[in-house]
Amino acid sequence: MNRENMEWCVSMPKVELHAHLNGSVRNSTLFELARALGEKGVIVFSDVENVIMKDDRTLHEVLKLFDLIHILTTDHSTITRITKEVIEDFASENVVYLELRTTPKRNGSIGMSKRSYMDAVMEGLRAVNSVDVDYCPTGLKNDTVNGTARKKIYVRFLLSIDRRESTEAAMETVKLALEMRDLGVVGIDLSGNPIVGNWGTFLPALKFAREQGLYITLHCGEVPNQEEIKAMIEFLPQRIGHACCFDKENWKKLKTAKIPVEICLTSNIRTETISSIDIHHFVDLYKEKHPLALCTDDSGVFSTSLSGEYGLASSAFSLGKTEMFQLAENAIDFIFSDDGVKANLRATFKASVEKLDL
Ligand code: IMP
Ligand code: ZN
């Protein structure tokens, strides 16, 4: 993609619905953290450097990389730092609504509970200063500086259940999400290594989450486990992530159910979940007007950005500016927020039409 197109994609308002906190950390921050831990003798810096710099990783290698990232980002203050940076990075490329997901972690040795992990995340959100943040579903902040409205980003959180977790641990995450609703936690995600764990393990927690009114999105079809894919579609989550390895029957089921799909192009190609961009299922879904949203998944790990994903879609699938704008605006329909937020976002998009030369 040429520079001019990329700049245009950056200037377009965008909605990010599938971003993992620890997958979105800047490389420079990972290096800084690794160097500090290397000096303390906790890790060998050169080993970590090689892993971070590797470009093409299979899904299995990516998940191993997360074990390493989690060593670098264990303590509360680091969680606060990366949350602040990730939100500022998305805001700087004109993401106007961000649903950030993260797996609350417990680590007895440093006095971390799932709640204190999330408190550190919230502190990071409050530390953001390059942009105004609307994070509380009930209160709309509308700050102005020197009489001009400042740039604003809506941030909402999804708490992830890792597929390694037990039913009880998953339930604890759902209860935490309910406790933190007033702070902008709106839903639950199921993620982690797709060949680990069974759907049935998480079902009680997911059903409870739904009964309590939380939104649900599931990583679905990263591996060709058709039985699980079928069960996930029948559960009717509000969204699913990826939808890569579906057989014909499940593909038909997905389309009939009209469940919105979070599409992560670079992630699918880099992890070789999809062998080549020209056969990506985006094309089929897009042609049939199936609800979908372009997302990054892990902008740090895959060295991408949401603007980059729009640029990639534009060049791979020959989308013009109007189509890209429409695609970005349509994502508003699938956010886990109320009609008031949707209306504000639509107004933001409308206001940008002229500047974008559409
Ligand atoms: P965290 O939840 O903030 O720690 O973000 C990293 C976590 O997100 C990983 O440990 C995985 O559980 C999950 N994750 C990130 N990318 C993927 C993916 O491509 N597939 C499945 N899970 C993922
Ligand atoms: Zn993901």
CSV table of C-alpha atoms and ligand atoms in Angstrom, one decimal:
chain,number,residue,atom,x,y,z
A,1,MET,CA,0.0,0.0,0.0
A,2,ASN,CA,1.3,3.4,-0.8
A,3,ARG,CA,2.0,6.1,1.8
A,4,GLU,CA,-1.0,8.3,0.8
A,5,ASN,CA,-3.4,5.4,1.2
A,6,MET,CA,-2.0,4.5,4.6
A,7,GLU,CA,-2.3,8.1,5.7
A,8,TRP,CA,-5.9,8.1,4.6
A,9,CYS,CA,-6.6,4.8,6.5
A,10,VAL,CA,-5.0,6.4,9.6
A,11,SER,CA,-7.2,9.6,9.3
A,12,MET,CA,-10.4,7.6,9.0
A,13,PRO,CA,-12.3,7.0,12.3
A,14,LYS,CA,-12.2,3.3,13.2
A,15,VAL,CA,-13.8,0.9,15.6
A,16,GLU,CA,-11.6,-1.9,17.1
A,17,LEU,CA,-13.5,-4.9,18.5
A,18,HIS,CA,-10.8,-7.6,18.8
A,19,ALA,CA,-7.6,-6.6,20.5
A,20,HIS,CA,-5.8,-8.5,23.3
A,21,LEU,CA,-4.0,-6.3,25.8
A,22,ASN,CA,-0.9,-8.3,26.1
A,23,GLY,CA,-0.8,-8.9,22.3
A,24,SER,CA,-0.9,-5.2,21.6
A,25,VAL,CA,2.2,-4.1,23.6
A,26,ARG,CA,4.8,-2.0,21.7
A,27,ASN,CA,8.0,-3.9,20.8
A,28,SER,CA,10.0,-1.1,22.3
A,29,THR,CA,8.3,-1.6,25.6
A,30,LEU,CA,8.8,-5.4,25.5
A,31,PHE,CA,12.5,-4.8,24.8
A,32,GLU,CA,12.8,-2.3,27.7
A,33,LEU,CA,11.0,-4.8,30.1
A,34,ALA,CA,13.2,-7.7,28.8
A,35,ARG,CA,16.4,-5.7,29.3
A,36,ALA,CA,15.4,-4.9,32.9
A,37,LEU,CA,14.6,-8.5,33.7
A,38,GLY,CA,17.8,-9.6,31.9
A,39,GLU,CA,19.8,-7.3,34.2
A,40,LYS,CA,18.1,-8.9,37.2
A,41,GLY,CA,19.0,-12.3,35.9
A,42,VAL,CA,15.4,-13.4,35.6
A,43,ILE,CA,15.7,-14.1,31.8
A,44,VAL,CA,18.4,-14.1,29.2
A,45,PHE,CA,17.8,-11.0,27.1
A,46,SER,CA,19.3,-12.3,23.8
A,47,ASP,CA,16.9,-15.3,23.9
A,48,VAL,CA,13.9,-13.0,24.4
A,49,GLU,CA,15.2,-10.6,21.7
A,50,ASN,CA,15.2,-13.5,19.1
A,51,VAL,CA,11.7,-14.5,20.0
A,52,ILE,CA,10.3,-10.9,19.8
A,53,MET,CA,12.0,-10.2,16.5
A,54,LYS,CA,10.7,-13.3,14.8
A,55,ASP,CA,8.2,-12.4,12.1
A,56,ASP,CA,6.5,-15.5,10.9
A,57,ARG,CA,5.0,-17.5,13.7
A,58,THR,CA,2.6,-20.4,13.7
A,59,LEU,CA,-0.4,-20.2,16.0
A,60,HIS,CA,1.4,-22.5,18.4
A,61,GLU,CA,4.5,-20.3,18.5
A,62,VAL,CA,2.4,-17.2,19.0
A,63,LEU,CA,0.8,-18.8,22.0
A,64,LYS,CA,4.3,-19.7,23.3
A,65,LEU,CA,5.3,-16.1,22.8
A,66,PHE,CA,2.4,-15.0,25.1
A,67,ASP,CA,3.9,-17.1,27.9
A,68,LEU,CA,7.0,-15.0,27.5
A,69,ILE,CA,5.2,-11.7,27.3
A,70,HIS,CA,3.3,-12.6,30.4
A,71,ILE,CA,6.7,-13.1,32.2
A,72,LEU,CA,7.6,-9.5,31.1
A,73,THR,CA,4.3,-7.9,32.1
A,74,THR,CA,3.6,-9.7,35.4
A,75,ASP,CA,3.5,-6.9,37.9
A,76,HIS,CA,0.8,-4.4,38.6
A,77,SER,CA,2.7,-1.3,37.5
A,78,THR,CA,3.6,-2.9,34.2
A,79,ILE,CA,0.0,-3.8,33.5
A,80,THR,CA,-0.9,-0.2,34.2
A,81,ARG,CA,1.8,1.0,31.8
A,82,ILE,CA,0.9,-1.2,28.9
A,83,THR,CA,-2.8,-0.4,29.2
A,84,LYS,CA,-2.0,3.3,29.0
A,85,GLU,CA,0.3,2.8,26.0
A,86,VAL,CA,-2.1,0.5,24.1
A,87,ILE,CA,-5.0,2.9,24.5
A,88,GLU,CA,-2.9,5.8,23.4
A,89,ASP,CA,-1.6,3.9,20.4
A,90,PHE,CA,-5.1,3.0,19.2
A,91,ALA,CA,-6.2,6.6,19.8
A,92,SER,CA,-3.3,8.0,17.8
A,93,GLU,CA,-4.4,6.2,14.7
A,94,ASN,CA,-8.0,7.5,15.1
A,95,VAL,CA,-9.6,4.5,16.7
A,96,VAL,CA,-12.7,6.2,18.2
A,97,TYR,CA,-14.1,3.1,20.0
A,98,LEU,CA,-12.0,0.3,21.5
A,99,GLU,CA,-13.1,-2.9,23.1
A,100,LEU,CA,-9.9,-4.1,24.8
A,101,ARG,CA,-9.9,-7.7,26.0
A,102,THR,CA,-7.6,-9.2,28.6
A,103,THR,CA,-7.4,-12.3,30.8
A,104,PRO,CA,-7.5,-11.4,34.5
A,105,LYS,CA,-4.5,-13.2,36.1
A,106,ARG,CA,-3.8,-14.4,39.6
A,107,ASN,CA,-0.2,-14.5,40.9
A,108,GLY,CA,0.1,-15.2,44.6
A,109,SER,CA,3.8,-14.6,44.7
A,110,ILE,CA,3.3,-10.9,44.0
A,111,GLY,CA,0.0,-10.5,45.7
A,112,MET,CA,-2.0,-10.3,42.5
A,113,SER,CA,-5.6,-11.4,42.3
A,114,LYS,CA,-7.8,-11.2,39.2
A,115,ARG,CA,-9.4,-8.1,40.8
A,116,SER,CA,-6.1,-6.4,41.5
A,117,TYR,CA,-5.0,-7.2,37.9
A,118,MET,CA,-8.0,-5.5,36.6
A,119,ASP,CA,-7.6,-2.6,39.0
A,120,ALA,CA,-4.1,-2.1,37.5
A,121,VAL,CA,-5.7,-2.1,34.0
A,122,MET,CA,-8.2,0.5,35.1
A,123,GLU,CA,-5.4,2.6,36.5
A,124,GLY,CA,-3.7,2.5,33.1
A,125,LEU,CA,-6.9,3.7,31.5
A,126,ARG,CA,-7.1,6.6,33.9
A,127,ALA,CA,-3.5,7.5,33.2
A,128,VAL,CA,-4.1,8.1,29.5
A,129,ASN,CA,-3.4,11.8,28.8
A,130,SER,CA,-3.0,12.1,25.1
A,131,VAL,CA,-6.7,11.8,24.5
A,132,ASP,CA,-10.0,12.0,26.4
A,133,VAL,CA,-11.3,8.6,27.4
A,134,ASP,CA,-14.9,7.7,27.9
A,135,TYR,CA,-14.9,4.5,29.8
A,136,CYS,CA,-17.8,4.6,32.2
A,137,PRO,CA,-21.0,3.5,30.4
A,138,THR,CA,-23.1,5.9,32.6
A,139,GLY,CA,-21.0,9.0,32.4
A,140,LEU,CA,-20.1,10.9,29.3
A,141,LYS,CA,-17.0,13.1,29.7
A,142,ASN,CA,-16.8,15.9,27.2
A,143,ASP,CA,-13.7,17.8,28.1
A,144,THR,CA,-12.5,20.8,26.2
A,145,VAL,CA,-9.0,22.3,26.2
A,146,ASN,CA,-8.6,25.9,25.2
A,147,GLY,CA,-12.1,25.9,23.9
A,148,THR,CA,-11.6,23.2,21.3
A,149,ALA,CA,-13.1,19.7,21.7
A,150,ARG,CA,-10.3,17.3,22.4
A,151,LYS,CA,-9.9,14.0,20.5
A,152,LYS,CA,-11.9,11.3,22.3
A,153,ILE,CA,-11.9,7.5,22.4
A,154,TYR,CA,-14.5,5.2,24.0
A,155,VAL,CA,-12.9,2.3,25.8
A,156,ARG,CA,-14.8,-0.8,27.0
A,157,PHE,CA,-13.4,-4.0,28.4
A,158,LEU,CA,-14.0,-7.6,27.7
A,159,LEU,CA,-12.7,-10.1,30.2
A,160,SER,CA,-11.1,-13.2,28.6
A,161,ILE,CA,-11.4,-16.7,29.8
A,162,ASP,CA,-8.3,-18.7,28.9
A,163,ARG,CA,-9.1,-22.2,27.6
A,164,ARG,CA,-6.6,-23.5,30.1
A,165,GLU,CA,-8.9,-22.4,32.9
A,166,SER,CA,-11.3,-24.6,34.9
A,167,THR,CA,-15.1,-24.0,35.2
A,168,GLU,CA,-14.6,-22.4,38.6
A,169,ALA,CA,-11.9,-20.0,37.3
A,170,ALA,CA,-14.1,-19.1,34.3
A,171,MET,CA,-17.0,-18.4,36.7
A,172,GLU,CA,-14.7,-16.2,38.9
A,173,THR,CA,-13.9,-14.1,35.7
A,174,VAL,CA,-17.6,-13.7,34.9
A,175,LYS,CA,-18.3,-12.6,38.5
A,176,LEU,CA,-15.5,-10.1,38.3
A,177,ALA,CA,-16.9,-8.7,35.0
A,178,LEU,CA,-20.2,-8.2,36.8
A,179,GLU,CA,-18.5,-6.5,39.7
A,180,MET,CA,-16.8,-4.1,37.3
A,181,ARG,CA,-19.7,-3.3,35.1
A,182,ASP,CA,-19.8,0.3,36.2
A,183,LEU,CA,-16.2,0.7,35.2
A,184,GLY,CA,-16.9,-0.2,31.5
A,185,VAL,CA,-16.6,-4.0,31.5
A,186,VAL,CA,-19.2,-5.1,29.0
A,187,GLY,CA,-18.6,-8.7,28.1
A,188,ILE,CA,-16.7,-12.0,28.1
A,189,ASP,CA,-14.4,-13.5,25.6
A,190,LEU,CA,-13.2,-17.1,25.3
A,191,SER,CA,-9.6,-17.4,23.9
A,192,GLY,CA,-6.3,-19.2,24.3
A,193,ASN,CA,-4.9,-22.2,22.7
A,194,PRO,CA,-7.7,-23.7,20.6
A,195,ILE,CA,-6.5,-27.3,21.0
A,196,VAL,CA,-6.6,-27.0,24.8
A,197,GLY,CA,-9.8,-27.5,26.9
A,198,ASN,CA,-13.3,-28.4,26.1
A,199,TRP,CA,-16.3,-26.2,25.2
A,200,GLY,CA,-18.3,-27.9,28.0
A,201,THR,CA,-15.9,-26.6,30.6
A,202,PHE,CA,-16.8,-23.0,29.9
A,203,LEU,CA,-20.4,-23.4,29.2
A,204,PRO,CA,-21.7,-22.9,32.7
A,205,ALA,CA,-19.8,-19.6,33.1
A,206,LEU,CA,-20.8,-18.4,29.6
A,207,LYS,CA,-24.5,-19.2,30.3
A,208,PHE,CA,-24.3,-17.4,33.6
A,209,ALA,CA,-22.7,-14.4,31.9
A,210,ARG,CA,-25.5,-14.3,29.3
A,211,GLU,CA,-28.2,-14.6,32.0
A,212,GLN,CA,-26.7,-11.6,33.8
A,213,GLY,CA,-26.7,-9.5,30.6
A,214,LEU,CA,-23.0,-9.5,29.7
A,215,TYR,CA,-22.2,-9.7,26.0
A,216,ILE,CA,-20.2,-12.7,24.7
A,217,THR,CA,-17.7,-13.2,21.9
A,218,LEU,CA,-15.9,-16.5,21.3
A,219,HIS,CA,-12.7,-17.4,19.4
A,220,CYS,CA,-14.2,-19.8,17.0
A,221,GLY,CA,-12.8,-22.0,14.3
A,222,GLU,CA,-9.0,-21.4,14.7
A,223,VAL,CA,-8.7,-25.1,14.2
A,224,PRO,CA,-11.1,-27.5,12.4
A,225,ASN,CA,-12.9,-28.8,15.4
A,226,GLN,CA,-16.3,-28.9,13.7
A,227,GLU,CA,-18.2,-30.3,16.7
A,228,GLU,CA,-17.1,-27.4,18.8
A,229,ILE,CA,-17.7,-24.8,16.0
A,230,LYS,CA,-21.3,-26.2,15.7
A,231,ALA,CA,-21.9,-25.9,19.5
A,232,MET,CA,-20.5,-22.4,19.6
A,233,ILE,CA,-22.7,-21.2,16.7
A,234,GLU,CA,-25.7,-22.8,18.4
A,235,PHE,CA,-24.9,-20.9,21.6
A,236,LEU,CA,-25.5,-17.8,19.6
A,237,PRO,CA,-22.8,-15.4,21.0
A,238,GLN,CA,-23.2,-11.8,20.0
A,239,ARG,CA,-20.0,-12.1,18.0
A,240,ILE,CA,-17.3,-14.6,17.1
A,241,GLY,CA,-13.6,-14.1,16.3
A,242,HIS,CA,-11.8,-15.6,13.2
A,243,ALA,CA,-14.2,-18.2,11.8
A,244,CYS,CA,-11.4,-19.7,9.8
A,245,CYS,CA,-11.7,-23.5,9.7
A,246,PHE,CA,-15.4,-24.1,9.1
A,247,ASP,CA,-16.8,-27.0,7.1
A,248,LYS,CA,-19.6,-26.3,4.6
A,249,GLU,CA,-22.4,-27.1,7.1
A,250,ASN,CA,-21.1,-24.8,9.8
A,251,TRP,CA,-20.4,-22.1,7.3
A,252,LYS,CA,-24.1,-22.3,6.3
A,253,LYS,CA,-25.1,-22.3,9.9
A,254,LEU,CA,-23.0,-19.2,10.6
A,255,LYS,CA,-24.6,-17.3,7.7
A,256,THR,CA,-28.1,-18.2,8.7
A,257,ALA,CA,-27.4,-17.2,12.3
A,258,LYS,CA,-25.9,-13.9,11.0
A,259,ILE,CA,-23.4,-13.8,13.9
A,260,PRO,CA,-21.0,-10.9,13.3
A,261,VAL,CA,-17.4,-12.0,12.7
A,262,GLU,CA,-14.3,-10.2,13.9
A,263,ILE,CA,-11.9,-10.6,11.0
A,264,CYS,CA,-8.2,-10.5,11.7
A,265,LEU,CA,-6.4,-10.7,8.4
A,266,THR,CA,-2.8,-10.3,9.3
A,267,SER,CA,-3.2,-12.6,12.3
A,268,ASN,CA,-4.7,-15.4,10.2
A,269,ILE,CA,-2.0,-15.1,7.6
A,270,ARG,CA,0.9,-14.8,10.0
A,271,THR,CA,-0.2,-17.8,12.0
A,272,GLU,CA,-1.0,-19.7,8.8
A,273,THR,CA,-4.5,-20.4,9.9
A,274,ILE,CA,-5.4,-19.2,6.4
A,275,SER,CA,-2.7,-20.1,3.8
A,276,SER,CA,-3.1,-17.0,1.5
A,277,ILE,CA,-4.9,-13.7,1.6
A,278,ASP,CA,-6.7,-14.3,-1.8
A,279,ILE,CA,-8.6,-17.2,-0.3
A,280,HIS,CA,-9.5,-15.5,2.9
A,281,HIS,CA,-13.2,-15.9,3.9
A,282,PHE,CA,-13.5,-12.2,4.2
A,283,VAL,CA,-14.4,-12.1,0.5
A,284,ASP,CA,-17.3,-14.5,0.8
A,285,LEU,CA,-18.7,-12.8,3.9
A,286,TYR,CA,-18.2,-9.3,2.4
A,287,LYS,CA,-19.9,-10.2,-0.9
A,288,GLU,CA,-22.9,-11.7,1.0
A,289,LYS,CA,-23.1,-8.6,3.3
A,290,HIS,CA,-22.6,-10.9,6.3
A,291,PRO,CA,-21.9,-8.7,9.4
A,292,LEU,CA,-18.2,-8.3,10.0
A,293,ALA,CA,-15.6,-6.0,11.4
A,294,LEU,CA,-11.9,-5.7,10.6
A,295,CYS,CA,-9.7,-6.0,13.7
A,296,THR,CA,-6.1,-6.4,14.7
A,297,ASP,CA,-6.1,-9.3,17.2
A,298,ASP,CA,-2.6,-8.6,18.4
A,299,SER,CA,-1.1,-5.4,16.9
A,300,GLY,CA,2.2,-5.8,18.8
A,301,VAL,CA,2.8,-9.5,18.2
A,302,PHE,CA,1.8,-9.2,14.5
A,303,SER,CA,3.4,-5.7,14.0
A,304,THR,CA,0.2,-4.3,12.6
A,305,SER,CA,-2.4,-1.6,13.3
A,306,LEU,CA,-6.1,-1.2,12.5
A,307,SER,CA,-5.2,1.3,9.8
A,308,GLY,CA,-2.8,-1.3,8.4
A,309,GLU,CA,-5.6,-3.9,8.4
A,310,TYR,CA,-7.9,-1.6,6.4
A,311,GLY,CA,-5.0,-0.8,4.0
A,312,LEU,CA,-4.4,-4.6,3.6
A,313,ALA,CA,-8.1,-5.2,2.9
A,314,SER,CA,-8.1,-2.4,0.4
A,315,SER,CA,-5.2,-3.7,-1.6
A,316,ALA,CA,-6.0,-7.4,-1.3
A,317,PHE,CA,-9.7,-7.1,-2.1
A,318,SER,CA,-9.7,-3.9,-4.2
A,319,LEU,CA,-11.8,-1.8,-1.9
A,320,GLY,CA,-12.1,1.9,-2.6
A,321,LYS,CA,-12.3,4.7,0.0
A,322,THR,CA,-16.1,4.6,0.2
A,323,GLU,CA,-16.2,0.9,0.7
A,324,MET,CA,-13.6,1.1,3.5
A,325,PHE,CA,-15.4,3.9,5.2
A,326,GLN,CA,-18.7,1.9,5.0
A,327,LEU,CA,-16.9,-1.1,6.4
A,328,ALA,CA,-15.5,0.9,9.4
A,329,GLU,CA,-18.9,2.6,10.0
A,330,ASN,CA,-20.8,-0.7,9.9
A,331,ALA,CA,-18.7,-2.0,12.8
A,332,ILE,CA,-20.7,0.4,15.0
A,333,ASP,CA,-23.7,-2.0,14.7
A,334,PHE,CA,-21.7,-4.8,16.4
A,335,ILE,CA,-20.2,-2.9,19.4
A,336,PHE,CA,-21.1,-4.1,22.9
A,337,SER,CA,-22.6,-0.7,23.9
A,338,ASP,CA,-25.9,1.0,24.0
A,339,ASP,CA,-27.7,3.1,21.3
A,340,GLY,CA,-26.5,6.4,22.8
A,341,VAL,CA,-22.9,5.4,22.2
A,342,LYS,CA,-23.8,4.1,18.7
A,343,ALA,CA,-25.5,7.4,17.8
A,344,ASN,CA,-22.4,9.4,19.0
A,345,LEU,CA,-20.1,7.3,17.0
A,346,ARG,CA,-22.3,7.6,13.9
A,347,ALA,CA,-22.1,11.4,14.3
A,348,THR,CA,-18.3,11.2,14.5
A,349,PHE,CA,-18.2,9.3,11.3
A,350,LYS,CA,-20.6,11.7,9.6
A,351,ALA,CA,-18.5,14.6,10.7
A,352,SER,CA,-15.4,13.1,9.1
A,353,VAL,CA,-16.9,12.6,5.6
A,354,GLU,CA,-15.8,16.0,4.3
A,355,LYS,CA,-12.3,15.8,5.6
A,356,LEU,CA,-11.9,12.3,4.1
A,357,ASP,CA,-12.8,13.6,0.7
A,358,LEU,CA,-15.6,11.0,0.2
B,1,IMP,P1,-4.0,-11.0,27.6
B,1,IMP,O1,-5.3,-11.7,27.8
B,1,IMP,O2,-4.1,-9.6,27.8
B,1,IMP,O3,-3.0,-11.7,28.4
B,1,IMP,O4,-3.6,-11.3,26.0
B,1,IMP,C1,-2.9,-12.4,25.6
B,1,IMP,C2,-3.8,-13.6,25.6
B,1,IMP,O5,-4.8,-13.5,24.6
B,1,IMP,C3,-3.1,-14.9,25.2
B,1,IMP,O6,-2.4,-15.5,26.3
B,1,IMP,C4,-4.2,-15.8,24.6
B,1,IMP,O7,-4.9,-16.4,25.7
B,1,IMP,C5,-5.1,-14.8,24.0
B,1,IMP,N1,-4.8,-14.7,22.5
B,1,IMP,C6,-4.2,-13.7,21.9
B,1,IMP,N2,-4.1,-14.0,20.6
B,1,IMP,C7,-4.8,-15.1,20.4
B,1,IMP,C8,-5.1,-15.9,19.2
B,1,IMP,O8,-4.7,-15.6,18.1
B,1,IMP,N3,-5.8,-17.0,19.5
B,1,IMP,C9,-6.2,-17.4,20.7
B,1,IMP,N4,-6.0,-16.7,21.8
B,1,IMP,C10,-5.2,-15.6,21.6
B,2,ZN,ZN,-7.8,-13.1,19.4
